[in-house]
PDB file of C-alpha atoms in Angstrom:
ATOM      1  CA  SER A   5      57.301 -34.790 -28.774  1.00 74.00           C
ATOM      2  CA  LYS A   6      59.923 -37.568 -28.271  1.00 76.00           C
ATOM      3  CA  PRO A   7      62.925 -36.431 -25.613  1.00 79.00           C
ATOM      4  CA  ASP A   8      66.091 -35.237 -27.207  1.00 83.00           C
ATOM      5  CA  ASP A   9      68.153 -37.537 -25.411  1.00 84.00           C
ATOM      6  CA  PHE A  10      66.148 -40.551 -25.812  1.00 82.00           C
ATOM      7  CA  PRO A  11      67.800 -43.327 -28.113  1.00 84.00           C
ATOM      8  CA  ASP A  12      66.779 -43.251 -31.507  1.00 83.00           C
ATOM      9  CA  ASP A  13      66.529 -47.010 -32.150  1.00 84.00           C
ATOM     10  CA  ALA A  14      63.706 -47.384 -29.227  1.00 81.00           C
ATOM     11  CA  PRO A  15      60.546 -48.215 -30.007  1.00 81.00           C
ATOM     12  CA  ASP A  16      57.682 -45.459 -30.189  1.00 77.00           C
ATOM     13  CA  ASN A  17      55.859 -47.376 -27.263  1.00 73.00           C
ATOM     14  CA  SER A  18      58.499 -46.952 -25.017  1.00 76.00           C
ATOM     15  CA  TRP A  19      58.579 -43.173 -24.663  1.00 75.00           C
ATOM     16  CA  LYS A  20      54.663 -42.402 -25.776  1.00 76.00           C
ATOM     17  CA  GLY A  21      51.104 -43.664 -25.786  1.00 73.00           C
ATOM     18  CA  HIS A  22      48.497 -44.444 -23.340  1.00 74.00           C
ATOM     19  CA  PRO A  23      49.518 -45.655 -19.710  1.00 73.00           C
ATOM     20  CA  PHE A  24      45.356 -45.887 -18.979  1.00 79.00           C
ATOM     21  CA  ASN A  25      42.488 -47.133 -20.907  1.00 80.00           C
ATOM     22  CA  TYR A  26      40.053 -44.829 -19.202  1.00 84.00           C
ATOM     23  CA  PHE A  27      39.625 -43.274 -15.896  1.00 85.00           C
ATOM     24  CA  THR A  28      36.697 -43.320 -13.173  1.00 88.00           C
ATOM     25  CA  GLN A  29      35.902 -40.627 -10.749  1.00 90.00           C
ATOM     26  CA  GLY A  30      33.473 -40.063  -7.978  1.00 94.00           C
ATOM     27  CA  VAL A  31      32.314 -37.009  -5.568  1.00 96.00           C
ATOM     28  CA  ALA A  32      31.456 -37.447  -1.832  1.00 97.00           C
ATOM     29  CA  CYS A  33      30.129 -35.177   0.910  1.00 97.00           C
ATOM     30  CA  SER A  34      30.140 -35.511   4.439  1.00 98.00           C
ATOM     31  CA  GLU A  35      28.685 -34.316   7.722  1.00 98.00           C
ATOM     32  CA  VAL A  36      30.347 -34.935  10.820  1.00 98.00           C
ATOM     33  CA  GLU A  37      29.768 -33.613  14.313  1.00 97.00           C
ATOM     34  CA  ILE A  38      32.355 -33.081  16.785  1.00 97.00           C
ATOM     35  CA  ASP A  39      32.980 -32.641  20.604  1.00 96.00           C
ATOM     36  CA  VAL A  40      35.677 -29.937  21.616  1.00 94.00           C
ATOM     37  CA  LEU A  41      36.241 -30.718  25.187  1.00 92.00           C
ATOM     38  CA  THR A  42      37.276 -34.958  24.377  1.00 93.00           C
ATOM     39  CA  GLY A  43      38.131 -34.074  20.502  1.00 93.00           C
ATOM     40  CA  ASN A  44      35.672 -37.001  19.233  1.00 95.00           C
ATOM     41  CA  HIS A  45      33.937 -37.155  16.312  1.00 96.00           C
ATOM     42  CA  ARG A  46      31.207 -38.997  14.543  1.00 96.00           C
ATOM     43  CA  VAL A  47      29.943 -39.352  11.215  1.00 97.00           C
ATOM     44  CA  ILE A  48      26.410 -38.352  10.582  1.00 97.00           C
ATOM     45  CA  ARG A  49      26.037 -38.890   6.746  1.00 98.00           C
ATOM     46  CA  SER A  50      27.848 -39.453   3.749  1.00 98.00           C
ATOM     47  CA  ASP A  51      26.620 -39.692   0.245  1.00 98.00           C
ATOM     48  CA  VAL A  52      28.532 -40.726  -2.556  1.00 97.00           C
ATOM     49  CA  LEU A  53      28.498 -40.815  -6.375  1.00 96.00           C
ATOM     50  CA  ILE A  54      30.550 -42.945  -8.137  1.00 95.00           C
ATOM     51  CA  ASP A  55      31.607 -43.069 -12.054  1.00 93.00           C
ATOM     52  CA  VAL A  56      32.128 -47.177 -12.678  1.00 90.00           C
ATOM     53  CA  GLY A  57      30.764 -47.349 -16.112  1.00 90.00           C
ATOM     54  CA  SER A  58      27.932 -49.738 -16.964  1.00 89.00           C
ATOM     55  CA  SER A  59      28.445 -51.730 -13.599  1.00 89.00           C
ATOM     56  CA  ILE A  60      27.766 -55.816 -13.724  1.00 89.00           C
ATOM     57  CA  ASN A  61      27.036 -56.179 -10.834  1.00 92.00           C
ATOM     58  CA  PRO A  62      25.753 -53.289  -8.968  1.00 93.00           C
ATOM     59  CA  ALA A  63      25.379 -55.029  -5.681  1.00 94.00           C
ATOM     60  CA  ILE A  64      29.116 -55.863  -5.514  1.00 94.00           C
ATOM     61  CA  ASP A  65      30.296 -52.484  -6.969  1.00 93.00           C
ATOM     62  CA  ILE A  66      28.583 -50.879  -4.392  1.00 95.00           C
ATOM     63  CA  GLY A  67      30.055 -52.882  -1.659  1.00 95.00           C
ATOM     64  CA  GLN A  68      33.784 -52.318  -2.994  1.00 94.00           C
ATOM     65  CA  VAL A  69      32.989 -48.497  -2.846  1.00 96.00           C
ATOM     66  CA  GLU A  70      31.704 -48.499   0.530  1.00 96.00           C
ATOM     67  CA  GLY A  71      34.939 -50.802   1.702  1.00 95.00           C
ATOM     68  CA  ALA A  72      37.304 -48.384   0.362  1.00 95.00           C
ATOM     69  CA  PHE A  73      35.643 -45.010   1.203  1.00 97.00           C
ATOM     70  CA  ILE A  74      35.630 -46.580   5.094  1.00 96.00           C
ATOM     71  CA  GLN A  75      39.133 -47.302   4.481  1.00 95.00           C
ATOM     72  CA  GLY A  76      39.875 -43.750   3.402  1.00 96.00           C
ATOM     73  CA  MET A  77      37.898 -42.620   6.090  1.00 96.00           C
ATOM     74  CA  GLY A  78      40.334 -44.541   8.867  1.00 95.00           C
ATOM     75  CA  TRP A  79      43.273 -43.512   7.043  1.00 94.00           C
ATOM     76  CA  CYS A  80      42.489 -39.834   7.355  1.00 95.00           C
ATOM     77  CA  THR A  81      41.124 -39.757  10.908  1.00 95.00           C
ATOM     78  CA  ILE A  82      42.450 -42.602  13.148  1.00 91.00           C
ATOM     79  CA  GLU A  83      45.125 -44.279  11.306  1.00 90.00           C
ATOM     80  CA  GLU A  84      47.942 -43.014  12.794  1.00 88.00           C
ATOM     81  CA  VAL A  85      51.735 -44.227  12.250  1.00 88.00           C
ATOM     82  CA  ILE A  86      53.852 -43.427  14.872  1.00 88.00           C
ATOM     83  CA  TYR A  87      57.845 -44.840  15.114  1.00 86.00           C
ATOM     84  CA  ALA A  88      60.764 -43.439  16.542  1.00 89.00           C
ATOM     85  CA  ASP A  89      61.730 -39.919  15.339  1.00 87.00           C
ATOM     86  CA  ASP A  90      63.288 -36.648  17.049  1.00 85.00           C
ATOM     87  CA  ASP A  91      58.953 -36.266  18.289  1.00 80.00           C
ATOM     88  CA  HIS A  92      59.341 -39.322  19.987  1.00 85.00           C
ATOM     89  CA  THR A  93      62.482 -40.250  21.555  1.00 86.00           C
ATOM     90  CA  TRP A  94      61.194 -42.998  23.710  1.00 88.00           C
ATOM     91  CA  ILE A  95      60.766 -45.201  20.820  1.00 88.00           C
ATOM     92  CA  ARG A  96      63.921 -47.040  20.271  1.00 89.00           C
ATOM     93  CA  PRO A  97      65.712 -47.949  17.979  1.00 92.00           C
ATOM     94  CA  ARG A  98      65.458 -44.721  15.703  1.00 90.00           C
ATOM     95  CA  GLY A  99      63.500 -45.314  12.981  1.00 89.00           C
ATOM     96  CA  LYS A 100      61.269 -48.146  14.918  1.00 91.00           C
ATOM     97  CA  THR A 101      57.665 -48.234  13.954  1.00 90.00           C
ATOM     98  CA  PHE A 102      55.565 -48.156  16.859  1.00 89.00           C
ATOM     99  CA  THR A 103      52.307 -48.855  15.597  1.00 88.00           C
ATOM    100  CA  THR A 104      52.675 -52.347  14.457  1.00 87.00           C
ATOM    101  CA  GLY A 105      49.554 -54.127  15.531  1.00 83.00           C
ATOM    102  CA  PRO A 106      45.639 -53.434  16.468  1.00 81.00           C
ATOM    103  CA  GLY A 107      47.160 -52.492  19.674  1.00 84.00           C
ATOM    104  CA  THR A 108      48.707 -49.551  18.974  1.00 83.00           C
ATOM    105  CA  TYR A 109      47.133 -48.977  14.997  1.00 82.00           C
ATOM    106  CA  LYS A 110      43.540 -48.218  15.494  1.00 85.00           C
ATOM    107  CA  ILE A 111      41.246 -49.216  11.791  1.00 89.00           C
ATOM    108  CA  PRO A 112      37.743 -48.463  11.423  1.00 92.00           C
ATOM    109  CA  ALA A 113      34.778 -50.513  13.390  1.00 91.00           C
ATOM    110  CA  PHE A 114      31.498 -50.824  13.122  1.00 91.00           C
ATOM    111  CA  ASN A 115      30.272 -47.882  15.088  1.00 91.00           C
ATOM    112  CA  ASP A 116      33.117 -45.602  12.960  1.00 93.00           C
ATOM    113  CA  CYS A 117      31.174 -45.729   9.788  1.00 95.00           C
ATOM    114  CA  PRO A 118      28.464 -43.105   9.274  1.00 97.00           C
ATOM    115  CA  GLU A 119      25.153 -43.449  10.605  1.00 97.00           C
ATOM    116  CA  ILE A 120      23.624 -42.879   7.102  1.00 97.00           C
ATOM    117  CA  PHE A 121      25.480 -44.001   4.220  1.00 97.00           C
ATOM    118  CA  ASN A 122      24.331 -43.640   1.057  1.00 98.00           C
ATOM    119  CA  VAL A 123      26.227 -44.628  -2.706  1.00 97.00           C
ATOM    120  CA  SER A 124      24.973 -44.030  -6.028  1.00 96.00           C
ATOM    121  CA  LEU A 125      26.532 -45.146  -9.443  1.00 94.00           C
ATOM    122  CA  MET A 126      26.604 -43.102 -12.376  1.00 92.00           C
ATOM    123  CA  GLU A 127      24.052 -44.570 -14.592  1.00 86.00           C
ATOM    124  CA  ASP A 128      24.415 -44.847 -18.704  1.00 80.00           C
ATOM    125  CA  VAL A 129      28.258 -43.987 -18.348  1.00 86.00           C
ATOM    126  CA  ASP A 130      29.929 -45.862 -21.578  1.00 84.00           C
ATOM    127  CA  ASN A 131      33.210 -47.267 -21.470  1.00 84.00           C
ATOM    128  CA  PRO A 132      34.202 -48.796 -24.831  1.00 83.00           C
ATOM    129  CA  PHE A 133      37.282 -49.694 -23.370  1.00 80.00           C
ATOM    130  CA  ALA A 134      36.417 -52.500 -21.164  1.00 82.00           C
ATOM    131  CA  VAL A 135      34.073 -55.794 -20.840  1.00 84.00           C
ATOM    132  CA  HIS A 136      30.382 -54.759 -21.241  1.00 85.00           C
ATOM    133  CA  SER A 137      31.212 -51.069 -20.851  1.00 86.00           C
ATOM    134  CA  SER A 138      32.317 -51.836 -17.555  1.00 86.00           C
ATOM    135  CA  LYS A 139      35.285 -50.204 -14.904  1.00 87.00           C
ATOM    136  CA  ALA A 140      37.375 -51.238 -12.470  1.00 84.00           C
ATOM    137  CA  ILE A 141      36.328 -50.147  -8.888  1.00 85.00           C
ATOM    138  CA  GLY A 142      37.877 -51.001  -5.609  1.00 79.00           C
ATOM    139  CA  GLU A 143      40.835 -48.477  -4.857  1.00 84.00           C
ATOM    140  CA  PRO A 144      39.183 -45.222  -6.892  1.00 86.00           C
ATOM    141  CA  PRO A 145      36.879 -44.280  -3.664  1.00 92.00           C
ATOM    142  CA  PHE A 146      39.525 -44.733  -1.476  1.00 95.00           C
ATOM    143  CA  PHE A 147      40.260 -40.793  -1.679  1.00 94.00           C
ATOM    144  CA  LEU A 148      36.513 -40.010  -1.434  1.00 96.00           C
ATOM    145  CA  GLY A 149      36.540 -40.872   2.299  1.00 96.00           C
ATOM    146  CA  ALA A 150      38.652 -37.593   2.949  1.00 96.00           C
ATOM    147  CA  SER A 151      35.611 -35.974   2.412  1.00 97.00           C
ATOM    148  CA  ILE A 152      35.444 -36.609   6.264  1.00 97.00           C
ATOM    149  CA  PHE A 153      38.760 -35.237   6.853  1.00 97.00           C
ATOM    150  CA  PHE A 154      37.763 -31.952   5.446  1.00 97.00           C
ATOM    151  CA  ALA A 155      34.395 -31.697   7.088  1.00 98.00           C
ATOM    152  CA  ILE A 156      36.126 -32.366  10.804  1.00 98.00           C
ATOM    153  CA  LYS A 157      38.206 -29.092   9.638  1.00 96.00           C
ATOM    154  CA  GLU A 158      35.435 -27.388   8.569  1.00 96.00           C
ATOM    155  CA  ALA A 159      33.657 -27.919  12.353  1.00 97.00           C
ATOM    156  CA  VAL A 160      37.039 -27.394  13.471  1.00 95.00           C
ATOM    157  CA  ARG A 161      37.051 -24.056  12.061  1.00 95.00           C
ATOM    158  CA  ALA A 162      33.915 -23.315  13.639  1.00 95.00           C
ATOM    159  CA  ALA A 163      35.194 -24.037  16.910  1.00 93.00           C
ATOM    160  CA  ARG A 164      38.209 -21.623  16.560  1.00 91.00           C
ATOM    161  CA  THR A 165      35.654 -18.579  15.245  1.00 92.00           C
ATOM    162  CA  GLU A 166      34.150 -19.013  18.495  1.00 91.00           C
ATOM    163  CA  SER A 167      37.187 -19.336  20.541  1.00 87.00           C
ATOM    164  CA  LEU A 168      39.651 -17.279  18.613  1.00 86.00           C
ATOM    165  CA  GLY A 169      36.999 -14.166  16.713  1.00 86.00           C
ATOM    166  CA  SER A 170      38.848 -15.597  13.393  1.00 82.00           C
ATOM    167  CA  ASP A 171      38.397 -17.951  10.702  1.00 83.00           C
ATOM    168  CA  SER A 172      41.582 -17.241   9.309  1.00 85.00           C
ATOM    169  CA  TYR A 173      43.394 -20.220   7.678  1.00 88.00           C
ATOM    170  CA  PHE A 174      45.093 -23.069   9.591  1.00 89.00           C
ATOM    171  CA  GLU A 175      47.155 -26.209   8.872  1.00 90.00           C
ATOM    172  CA  MET A 176      45.690 -29.236  10.305  1.00 91.00           C
ATOM    173  CA  ARG A 177      47.302 -32.530   9.028  1.00 90.00           C
ATOM    174  CA  LEU A 178      46.225 -35.641   8.840  1.00 90.00           C
ATOM    175  CA  PRO A 179      44.923 -38.025  10.448  1.00 93.00           C
ATOM    176  CA  ALA A 180      42.342 -35.778  12.304  1.00 94.00           C
ATOM    177  CA  THR A 181      42.902 -37.789  15.689  1.00 92.00           C
ATOM    178  CA  SER A 182      41.440 -36.774  19.101  1.00 92.00           C
ATOM    179  CA  GLU A 183      44.095 -35.315  19.889  1.00 89.00           C
ATOM    180  CA  ARG A 184      44.317 -32.869  16.937  1.00 91.00           C
ATOM    181  CA  ILE A 185      40.672 -32.269  16.629  1.00 93.00           C
ATOM    182  CA  ARG A 186      40.985 -31.057  20.404  1.00 91.00           C
ATOM    183  CA  MET A 187      43.939 -28.757  20.420  1.00 88.00           C
ATOM    184  CA  HIS A 188      43.140 -26.937  16.742  1.00 90.00           C
ATOM    185  CA  CYS A 189      39.802 -25.602  18.288  1.00 89.00           C
ATOM    186  CA  ALA A 190      42.247 -23.487  20.114  1.00 83.00           C
ATOM    187  CA  ASP A 191      40.458 -22.812  23.194  1.00 83.00           C
ATOM    188  CA  SER A 192      41.917 -21.774  26.916  1.00 81.00           C
ATOM    189  CA  ILE A 193      41.865 -25.204  28.061  1.00 80.00           C
ATOM    190  CA  ALA A 194      43.865 -26.670  24.817  1.00 78.00           C
ATOM    191  CA  ALA A 195      46.173 -23.315  24.973  1.00 76.00           C
ATOM    192  CA  GLU A 196      46.621 -23.990  29.248  1.00 75.00           C
ATOM    193  CA  SER A 197      47.601 -27.798  28.370  1.00 72.00           C
ATOM    194  CA  MET A 198      50.408 -27.414  25.745  1.00 68.00           C
ATOM    195  CA  SER A 199      53.593 -28.770  26.950  1.00 58.00           C
ATOM    196  CA  VAL A 200      56.398 -26.374  27.800  1.00 53.00           C
ATOM    197  CA  GLY A 201      58.825 -25.080  25.385  1.00 52.00           C
ATOM    198  CA  ALA A 202      56.163 -25.587  22.478  1.00 58.00           C
ATOM    199  CA  PRO A 203      56.762 -23.916  19.718  1.00 59.00           C
ATOM    200  CA  GLY A 204      54.372 -21.508  18.153  1.00 61.00           C
ATOM    201  CA  SER A 205      51.264 -20.298  19.878  1.00 70.00           C
ATOM    202  CA  ILE A 206      48.573 -22.059  20.149  1.00 68.00           C
ATOM    203  CA  GLU A 207      46.700 -20.772  16.847  1.00 69.00           C
ATOM    204  CA  THR A 208      50.075 -22.930  15.178  1.00 70.00           C
ATOM    205  CA  PHE A 209      50.030 -25.882  17.498  1.00 70.00           C
ATOM    206  CA  GLN A 210      50.600 -28.877  15.701  1.00 71.00           C
ATOM    207  CA  ALA A 211      50.071 -31.965  17.863  1.00 71.00           C
ATOM    208  CA  ARG A 212      53.137 -34.736  17.243  1.00 65.00           C
ATOM    209  CA  GLY A 213      51.355 -37.818  17.784  1.00 62.00           C
ATOM    210  CA  THR A 214      51.174 -39.864  20.487  1.00 55.00           C
ATOM    211  CA  ASP A 215      53.551 -39.167  23.294  1.00 48.00           C
TER     212      ASP A 215
END
């Protein structure tokens, strides 16, 4: 219904309507392997299924899906933004972004891509709101790359179960850098490497990013 404080002379389309003509959705499943000593990870396989309506050019759409997926993968695994704050007092002045170029900010390379990478488009999906029943594609698959982050977290959970004897909930923040993976494995080596005065215990430790 119309908000009580909305002007009576305002046109109807200023307070109600359909902001999007259609929606798209997809699903992804990824398999990863982590090195509990170094925190390194590799993506063994990723399978993606996405709705792009009735694709006008499947080759282009699949390429867009692949690119967005890898971009999302980088965002949630290796692309860590570091700026001057209480955890990084060595950066001056306060608020300055440190990771401003390829020397300090890593983006995915060819060897970071899944070793097996399958992208499938849904078939016979009607979309009466666009040209030839198509759907825009490019950014929607971005977050599907997070499937790699959650696969990494499950691998870390397995390592923590072995080292702590418990598979209880733990907070793991993005991105899943090598440092975070290594420390979240929570073994005796990680416990010994905690800095003096770090808050909490190895079970709840949160890496602060590059120090």
